[in-house]
Amino acid sequence: MTKKIQSALISVFYKEGLEPILQLLHASGIKIYSTGGTEQFIKKLNIPCIPVEEITNYPSILGGRVKTLHPSVFGGILGRRDNETDVKEMKEYKIPEIDLVIVDLYPFEETVANTSDEKLIIEKIDIGGPSMIRAAAKNFKDITVVAAKNDYALLEQLLKDQKAAITLEQRRSFAAKAFEIVAKYDLAIYNYFHPENEWKVIQNDPPHNLRYGENPHQQAIFFGDWNKIFTQLHGKEISYNNLVDIDAAIQLIAEFDETTFAIIKHTNVCGISSRPVVADAWEFALAGDPESAFGGVLVSNAEIDKKTAEAISEIFFEVLIAPSFSEEALAILRAKKNRILLQLSKTRAAEKKMYKSVLNGTLTQETDEGNYSKWEETGGRETSADEKSDLKFANLVCKHLKSNAITLVKNKQLIGKGCGQTSRVDALRQAIEKAKQFNFSLKDAVLASDAFFPFNDCVSMAHGEGVVAFIQPGGSIRDKDSIDYCKQHNLAMVITGVRHFKH
């Protein structure tokens, strides 16, 4: 079941790391076939190389679009060495056996990322490459296929250690990787032609094996590249639950332009504040619910300085996320070895789609972008400038809480919240109780609701506690009940036209 390589077909876009393999193949007396730029690269190394045209008796045509698409090439790849008919036909038509195929793909995704010129993009749709890779992978019983430069090092090691003899298990492993590469490539092309219905490949490289999942008895893997989002500066290995909360924290903080600090617990906001100075933003965020902040995930959109680091270090937290840290702040925060410190990337791209495993399939939807689609003043009076600022803040925070959700805000500080409740009035009761627990006055506070008020009970209850302005999406057949109450009691109410359910 071990096959010794005697011939190789090599045609790659990326030449980095290829030279040591070529030297080993040459030293082992392995015949090399190649095309175009790869052929020239090999010859410059003074390594003998047979142009594919000598197999096909046909030149590269159509500007290089057709080079390897020929029975003499694919017969050499797909021919079954244990099939008498295949062997007979290969001899009859003088088709050489090919034992190793090293082929990569044109950089389609990189081209799409760097240009909008469709002519250039279309020319980077590889045809021959995927065809040869699939053919070689299909015939893994006889062929070794290497479809990406990431596997050059492994192939080099096998050529050295095993003297160019590759086992069936190794060939099968290379084939599996090859099919994955082609599948992702085809999906990238599909996504280019169907941007409105983009699909996402879950198995991105490299997978991160996590210590465990949501609970210790559950195994977990993260597929993706979190290094594009943040850099870990310090701390223990990131866990499954850390990642879920980190995702919630980054989504939340991206909503704010002013200096803002937030505390996340089980994906919900338990404290958040906007202030001109980051240390003050932290102080007021913590004051909103210092009890829940224990063991939380902290996030800021401003640099963490020495003063803020000293204040943060007074409590236990799991993760701190920020765009930057002063050297003094890092020295303070690194005093505890397990604290996870993450520096956000400045160039990260916001995800446009969300995915969720449901039943035996996957749900996908667009992300919930924006705050409101309209600002319709429907209450007994217009909102003041301060109320308007607080209402916008409250609505953004409410958007990131599990439904049913209510937020109570004063001076851009979350002072009470209710979330994950089965009724809206229960969410309000929870929010009021939270505010009272930490001695906040609700006089002149504002309230945001993630969905409409089906009755006027929430508005009247909140008014009784001192709330003077409300923001909600509207859309209930009984919107008039809440609006009329506000008009009767000279309260402000804004209808946004955008619901922010979060399940």
PDB file of N, CA, C and O in Angstrom, residues 171-220:
ATOM      1  N   ARG A 171      -1.545   9.349   1.690  1.00  0.00           N
ATOM      2  CA  ARG A 171      -2.147   9.828   0.445  1.00  0.00           C
ATOM      3  C   ARG A 171      -3.612  10.198   0.654  1.00  0.00           C
ATOM      4  O   ARG A 171      -4.099  11.176   0.088  1.00  0.00           O
ATOM      5  N   ARG A 172      -4.296   9.415   1.433  1.00  0.00           N
ATOM      6  CA  ARG A 172      -5.707   9.701   1.721  1.00  0.00           C
ATOM      7  C   ARG A 172      -5.839  11.024   2.486  1.00  0.00           C
ATOM      8  O   ARG A 172      -6.750  11.815   2.237  1.00  0.00           O
ATOM      9  N   SER A 173      -4.925  11.256   3.424  1.00  0.00           N
ATOM     10  CA  SER A 173      -4.952  12.502   4.195  1.00  0.00           C
ATOM     11  C   SER A 173      -4.719  13.715   3.293  1.00  0.00           C
ATOM     12  O   SER A 173      -5.421  14.734   3.392  1.00  0.00           O
ATOM     13  N   PHE A 174      -3.753  13.616   2.377  1.00  0.00           N
ATOM     14  CA  PHE A 174      -3.513  14.697   1.419  1.00  0.00           C
ATOM     15  C   PHE A 174      -4.756  14.920   0.544  1.00  0.00           C
ATOM     16  O   PHE A 174      -5.120  16.059   0.227  1.00  0.00           O
ATOM     17  N   ALA A 175      -5.424  13.826   0.150  1.00  0.00           N
ATOM     18  CA  ALA A 175      -6.617  13.931  -0.696  1.00  0.00           C
ATOM     19  C   ALA A 175      -7.751  14.654   0.025  1.00  0.00           C
ATOM     20  O   ALA A 175      -8.449  15.490  -0.566  1.00  0.00           O
ATOM     21  N   ALA A 176      -7.927  14.336   1.306  1.00  0.00           N
ATOM     22  CA  ALA A 176      -8.987  14.994   2.079  1.00  0.00           C
ATOM     23  C   ALA A 176      -8.758  16.503   2.146  1.00  0.00           C
ATOM     24  O   ALA A 176      -9.690  17.304   1.983  1.00  0.00           O
ATOM     25  N   LYS A 177      -7.506  16.901   2.382  1.00  0.00           N
ATOM     26  CA  LYS A 177      -7.176  18.329   2.413  1.00  0.00           C
ATOM     27  C   LYS A 177      -7.432  18.968   1.045  1.00  0.00           C
ATOM     28  O   LYS A 177      -7.929  20.098   0.957  1.00  0.00           O
ATOM     29  N   ALA A 178      -7.101  18.234  -0.016  1.00  0.00           N
ATOM     30  CA  ALA A 178      -7.271  18.759  -1.370  1.00  0.00           C
ATOM     31  C   ALA A 178      -8.743  19.030  -1.682  1.00  0.00           C
ATOM     32  O   ALA A 178      -9.095  20.079  -2.239  1.00  0.00           O
ATOM     33  N   PHE A 179      -9.617  18.089  -1.329  1.00  0.00           N
ATOM     34  CA  PHE A 179     -11.049  18.290  -1.574  1.00  0.00           C
ATOM     35  C   PHE A 179     -11.580  19.485  -0.763  1.00  0.00           C
ATOM     36  O   PHE A 179     -12.431  20.244  -1.241  1.00  0.00           O
ATOM     37  N   GLU A 180     -11.079  19.639   0.457  1.00  0.00           N
ATOM     38  CA  GLU A 180     -11.493  20.784   1.277  1.00  0.00           C
ATOM     39  C   GLU A 180     -11.074  22.101   0.617  1.00  0.00           C
ATOM     40  O   GLU A 180     -11.860  23.056   0.568  1.00  0.00           O
ATOM     41  N   ILE A 181      -9.859  22.152   0.110  1.00  0.00           N
ATOM     42  CA  ILE A 181      -9.352  23.371  -0.529  1.00  0.00           C
ATOM     43  C   ILE A 181     -10.191  23.732  -1.753  1.00  0.00           C
ATOM     44  O   ILE A 181     -10.584  24.884  -1.945  1.00  0.00           O
ATOM     45  N   VAL A 182     -10.500  22.736  -2.571  1.00  0.00           N
ATOM     46  CA  VAL A 182     -11.296  22.997  -3.778  1.00  0.00           C
ATOM     47  C   VAL A 182     -12.715  23.419  -3.412  1.00  0.00           C
ATOM     48  O   VAL A 182     -13.297  24.308  -4.051  1.00  0.00           O
ATOM     49  N   ALA A 183     -13.280  22.787  -2.383  1.00  0.00           N
ATOM     50  CA  ALA A 183     -14.631  23.141  -1.958  1.00  0.00           C
ATOM     51  C   ALA A 183     -14.697  24.602  -1.510  1.00  0.00           C
ATOM     52  O   ALA A 183     -15.625  25.345  -1.872  1.00  0.00           O
ATOM     53  N   LYS A 184     -13.719  25.026  -0.718  1.00  0.00           N
ATOM     54  CA  LYS A 184     -13.684  26.422  -0.254  1.00  0.00           C
ATOM     55  C   LYS A 184     -13.495  27.382  -1.429  1.00  0.00           C
ATOM     56  O   LYS A 184     -14.091  28.464  -1.458  1.00  0.00           O
ATOM     57  N   TYR A 185     -12.676  26.971  -2.374  1.00  0.00           N
ATOM     58  CA  TYR A 185     -12.406  27.805  -3.547  1.00  0.00           C
ATOM     59  C   TYR A 185     -13.682  28.008  -4.359  1.00  0.00           C
ATOM     60  O   TYR A 185     -14.028  29.132  -4.736  1.00  0.00           O
ATOM     61  N   ASP A 186     -14.399  26.917  -4.602  1.00  0.00           N
ATOM     62  CA  ASP A 186     -15.646  27.012  -5.362  1.00  0.00           C
ATOM     63  C   ASP A 186     -16.685  27.851  -4.620  1.00  0.00           C
ATOM     64  O   ASP A 186     -17.450  28.604  -5.234  1.00  0.00           O
ATOM     65  N   LEU A 187     -16.702  27.728  -3.298  1.00  0.00           N
ATOM     66  CA  LEU A 187     -17.649  28.506  -2.511  1.00  0.00           C
ATOM     67  C   LEU A 187     -17.331  29.998  -2.577  1.00  0.00           C
ATOM     68  O   LEU A 187     -18.229  30.840  -2.631  1.00  0.00           O
ATOM     69  N   ALA A 188     -16.044  30.340  -2.593  1.00  0.00           N
ATOM     70  CA  ALA A 188     -15.650  31.743  -2.718  1.00  0.00           C
ATOM     71  C   ALA A 188     -16.135  32.324  -4.045  1.00  0.00           C
ATOM     72  O   ALA A 188     -16.590  33.474  -4.114  1.00  0.00           O
ATOM     73  N   ILE A 189     -16.053  31.526  -5.100  1.00  0.00           N
ATOM     74  CA  ILE A 189     -16.532  31.972  -6.410  1.00  0.00           C
ATOM     75  C   ILE A 189     -18.049  32.133  -6.386  1.00  0.00           C
ATOM     76  O   ILE A 189     -18.602  33.109  -6.890  1.00  0.00           O
ATOM     77  N   TYR A 190     -18.727  31.155  -5.782  1.00  0.00           N
ATOM     78  CA  TYR A 190     -20.187  31.249  -5.640  1.00  0.00           C
ATOM     79  C   TYR A 190     -20.568  32.533  -4.906  1.00  0.00           C
ATOM     80  O   TYR A 190     -21.483  33.255  -5.319  1.00  0.00           O
ATOM     81  N   ASN A 191     -19.874  32.813  -3.809  1.00  0.00           N
ATOM     82  CA  ASN A 191     -20.190  34.008  -3.018  1.00  0.00           C
ATOM     83  C   ASN A 191     -19.975  35.292  -3.811  1.00  0.00           C
ATOM     84  O   ASN A 191     -20.699  36.279  -3.625  1.00  0.00           O
ATOM     85  N   TYR A 192     -18.988  35.296  -4.701  1.00  0.00           N
ATOM     86  CA  TYR A 192     -18.758  36.479  -5.533  1.00  0.00           C
ATOM     87  C   TYR A 192     -19.947  36.726  -6.457  1.00  0.00           C
ATOM     88  O   TYR A 192     -20.375  37.864  -6.644  1.00  0.00           O
ATOM     89  N   PHE A 193     -20.478  35.658  -7.016  1.00  0.00           N
ATOM     90  CA  PHE A 193     -21.599  35.802  -7.946  1.00  0.00           C
ATOM     91  C   PHE A 193     -22.952  35.923  -7.235  1.00  0.00           C
ATOM     92  O   PHE A 193     -23.946  36.314  -7.856  1.00  0.00           O
ATOM     93  N   HIS A 194     -22.997  35.584  -5.956  1.00  0.00           N
ATOM     94  CA  HIS A 194     -24.249  35.671  -5.195  1.00  0.00           C
ATOM     95  C   HIS A 194     -24.008  36.421  -3.874  1.00  0.00           C
ATOM     96  O   HIS A 194     -24.171  35.855  -2.789  1.00  0.00           O
ATOM     97  N   PRO A 195     -23.607  37.690  -3.928  1.00  0.00           N
ATOM     98  CA  PRO A 195     -23.297  38.416  -2.683  1.00  0.00           C
ATOM     99  C   PRO A 195     -24.495  38.548  -1.754  1.00  0.00           C
ATOM    100  O   PRO A 195     -24.334  38.672  -0.539  1.00  0.00           O
ATOM    101  N   GLU A 196     -25.695  38.487  -2.323  1.00  0.00           N
ATOM    102  CA  GLU A 196     -26.894  38.627  -1.497  1.00  0.00           C
ATOM    103  C   GLU A 196     -27.232  37.332  -0.765  1.00  0.00           C
ATOM    104  O   GLU A 196     -28.063  37.315   0.148  1.00  0.00           O
ATOM    105  N   ASN A 197     -26.582  36.243  -1.148  1.00  0.00           N
ATOM    106  CA  ASN A 197     -26.901  34.944  -0.551  1.00  0.00           C
ATOM    107  C   ASN A 197     -25.618  34.212  -0.205  1.00  0.00           C
ATOM    108  O   ASN A 197     -25.420  33.053  -0.530  1.00  0.00           O
ATOM    109  N   GLU A 198     -24.711  34.927   0.456  1.00  0.00           N
ATOM    110  CA  GLU A 198     -23.376  34.394   0.719  1.00  0.00           C
ATOM    111  C   GLU A 198     -23.412  33.242   1.711  1.00  0.00           C
ATOM    112  O   GLU A 198     -24.117  33.273   2.707  1.00  0.00           O
ATOM    113  N   TRP A 199     -22.632  32.212   1.404  1.00  0.00           N
ATOM    114  CA  TRP A 199     -22.470  31.067   2.301  1.00  0.00           C
ATOM    115  C   TRP A 199     -21.115  31.148   2.978  1.00  0.00           C
ATOM    116  O   TRP A 199     -20.176  31.706   2.442  1.00  0.00           O
ATOM    117  N   LYS A 200     -21.040  30.561   4.136  1.00  0.00           N
ATOM    118  CA  LYS A 200     -19.798  30.599   4.898  1.00  0.00           C
ATOM    119  C   LYS A 200     -19.306  29.179   5.151  1.00  0.00           C
ATOM    120  O   LYS A 200     -20.077  28.301   5.517  1.00  0.00           O
ATOM    121  N   VAL A 201     -18.014  28.972   4.937  1.00  0.00           N
ATOM    122  CA  VAL A 201     -17.405  27.682   5.254  1.00  0.00           C
ATOM    123  C   VAL A 201     -17.054  27.670   6.737  1.00  0.00           C
ATOM    124  O   VAL A 201     -16.360  28.557   7.221  1.00  0.00           O
ATOM    125  N   ILE A 202     -17.560  26.687   7.461  1.00  0.00           N
ATOM    126  CA  ILE A 202     -17.315  26.634   8.904  1.00  0.00           C
ATOM    127  C   ILE A 202     -15.879  26.226   9.200  1.00  0.00           C
ATOM    128  O   ILE A 202     -15.219  26.797  10.055  1.00  0.00           O
ATOM    129  N   GLN A 203     -15.377  25.239   8.444  1.00  0.00           N
ATOM    130  CA  GLN A 203     -14.062  24.697   8.753  1.00  0.00           C
ATOM    131  C   GLN A 203     -12.941  25.585   8.219  1.00  0.00           C
ATOM    132  O   GLN A 203     -12.317  25.264   7.217  1.00  0.00           O
ATOM    133  N   ASN A 204     -12.731  26.717   8.843  1.00  0.00           N
ATOM    134  CA  ASN A 204     -11.610  27.570   8.457  1.00  0.00           C
ATOM    135  C   ASN A 204     -10.348  27.094   9.160  1.00  0.00           C
ATOM    136  O   ASN A 204     -10.399  26.517  10.228  1.00  0.00           O
ATOM    137  N   ASP A 205      -9.208  27.339   8.539  1.00  0.00           N
ATOM    138  CA  ASP A 205      -7.936  26.948   9.151  1.00  0.00           C
ATOM    139  C   ASP A 205      -7.375  28.109   9.948  1.00  0.00           C
ATOM    140  O   ASP A 205      -7.484  29.252   9.511  1.00  0.00           O
ATOM    141  N   PRO A 206      -6.704  27.889  11.041  1.00  0.00           N
ATOM    142  CA  PRO A 206      -6.591  26.574  11.682  1.00  0.00           C
ATOM    143  C   PRO A 206      -7.675  26.424  12.751  1.00  0.00           C
ATOM    144  O   PRO A 206      -8.104  27.399  13.348  1.00  0.00           O
ATOM    145  N   PRO A 207      -8.129  25.209  13.034  1.00  0.00           N
ATOM    146  CA  PRO A 207      -9.098  25.010  14.121  1.00  0.00           C
ATOM    147  C   PRO A 207      -8.410  25.160  15.475  1.00  0.00           C
ATOM    148  O   PRO A 207      -7.259  24.756  15.638  1.00  0.00           O
ATOM    149  N   HIS A 208      -9.093  25.764  16.413  1.00  0.00           N
ATOM    150  CA  HIS A 208      -8.564  25.910  17.778  1.00  0.00           C
ATOM    151  C   HIS A 208      -9.297  24.915  18.689  1.00  0.00           C
ATOM    152  O   HIS A 208     -10.499  25.041  18.921  1.00  0.00           O
ATOM    153  N   ASN A 209      -8.582  23.927  19.180  1.00  0.00           N
ATOM    154  CA  ASN A 209      -9.173  23.003  20.141  1.00  0.00           C
ATOM    155  C   ASN A 209      -9.249  23.697  21.494  1.00  0.00           C
ATOM    156  O   ASN A 209      -8.227  24.114  22.050  1.00  0.00           O
ATOM    157  N   LEU A 210     -10.458  23.831  22.015  1.00  0.00           N
ATOM    158  CA  LEU A 210     -10.675  24.501  23.295  1.00  0.00           C
ATOM    159  C   LEU A 210     -10.649  23.480  24.431  1.00  0.00           C
ATOM    160  O   LEU A 210     -10.838  22.279  24.211  1.00  0.00           O
ATOM    161  N   ARG A 211     -10.402  23.965  25.647  1.00  0.00           N
ATOM    162  CA  ARG A 211     -10.315  23.057  26.791  1.00  0.00           C
ATOM    163  C   ARG A 211     -11.598  22.241  26.939  1.00  0.00           C
ATOM    164  O   ARG A 211     -11.565  21.039  27.192  1.00  0.00           O
ATOM    165  N   TYR A 212     -12.728  22.891  26.790  1.00  0.00           N
ATOM    166  CA  TYR A 212     -14.034  22.235  26.784  1.00  0.00           C
ATOM    167  C   TYR A 212     -15.051  23.251  26.281  1.00  0.00           C
ATOM    168  O   TYR A 212     -14.709  24.383  25.941  1.00  0.00           O
ATOM    169  N   GLY A 213     -16.291  22.833  26.212  1.00  0.00           N
ATOM    170  CA  GLY A 213     -17.332  23.696  25.673  1.00  0.00           C
ATOM    171  C   GLY A 213     -17.997  24.554  26.727  1.00  0.00           C
ATOM    172  O   GLY A 213     -17.363  25.030  27.670  1.00  0.00           O
ATOM    173  N   GLU A 214     -19.295  24.715  26.580  1.00  0.00           N
ATOM    174  CA  GLU A 214     -20.041  25.547  27.522  1.00  0.00           C
ATOM    175  C   GLU A 214     -19.936  24.988  28.940  1.00  0.00           C
ATOM    176  O   GLU A 214     -19.941  25.724  29.920  1.00  0.00           O
ATOM    177  N   ASN A 215     -19.822  23.662  29.019  1.00  0.00           N
ATOM    178  CA  ASN A 215     -19.643  22.964  30.288  1.00  0.00           C
ATOM    179  C   ASN A 215     -18.487  21.972  30.160  1.00  0.00           C
ATOM    180  O   ASN A 215     -18.143  21.552  29.051  1.00  0.00           O
ATOM    181  N   PRO A 216     -17.881  21.566  31.279  1.00  0.00           N
ATOM    182  CA  PRO A 216     -16.689  20.716  31.215  1.00  0.00           C
ATOM    183  C   PRO A 216     -16.870  19.386  30.500  1.00  0.00           C
ATOM    184  O   PRO A 216     -15.910  18.835  29.975  1.00  0.00           O
ATOM    185  N   HIS A 217     -18.099  18.852  30.468  1.00  0.00           N
ATOM    186  CA  HIS A 217     -18.291  17.559  29.816  1.00  0.00           C
ATOM    187  C   HIS A 217     -18.510  17.679  28.305  1.00  0.00           C
ATOM    188  O   HIS A 217     -18.690  16.662  27.626  1.00  0.00           O
ATOM    189  N   GLN A 218     -18.479  18.902  27.766  1.00  0.00           N
ATOM    190  CA  GLN A 218     -18.700  19.118  26.333  1.00  0.00           C
ATOM    191  C   GLN A 218     -17.385  19.469  25.637  1.00  0.00           C
ATOM    192  O   GLN A 218     -16.676  20.374  26.068  1.00  0.00           O
ATOM    193  N   GLN A 219     -17.086  18.752  24.550  1.00  0.00           N
ATOM    194  CA  GLN A 219     -15.919  19.084  23.745  1.00  0.00           C
ATOM    195  C   GLN A 219     -16.240  20.275  22.848  1.00  0.00           C
ATOM    196  O   GLN A 219     -17.394  20.485  22.472  1.00  0.00           O
ATOM    197  N   ALA A 220     -15.215  21.053  22.474  1.00  0.00           N
ATOM    198  CA  ALA A 220     -15.455  22.243  21.656  1.00  0.00           C
ATOM    199  C   ALA A 220     -14.242  22.585  20.808  1.00  0.00           C
ATOM    200  O   ALA A 220     -13.096  22.384  21.213  1.00  0.00           O
TER     201      ALA A 220
END
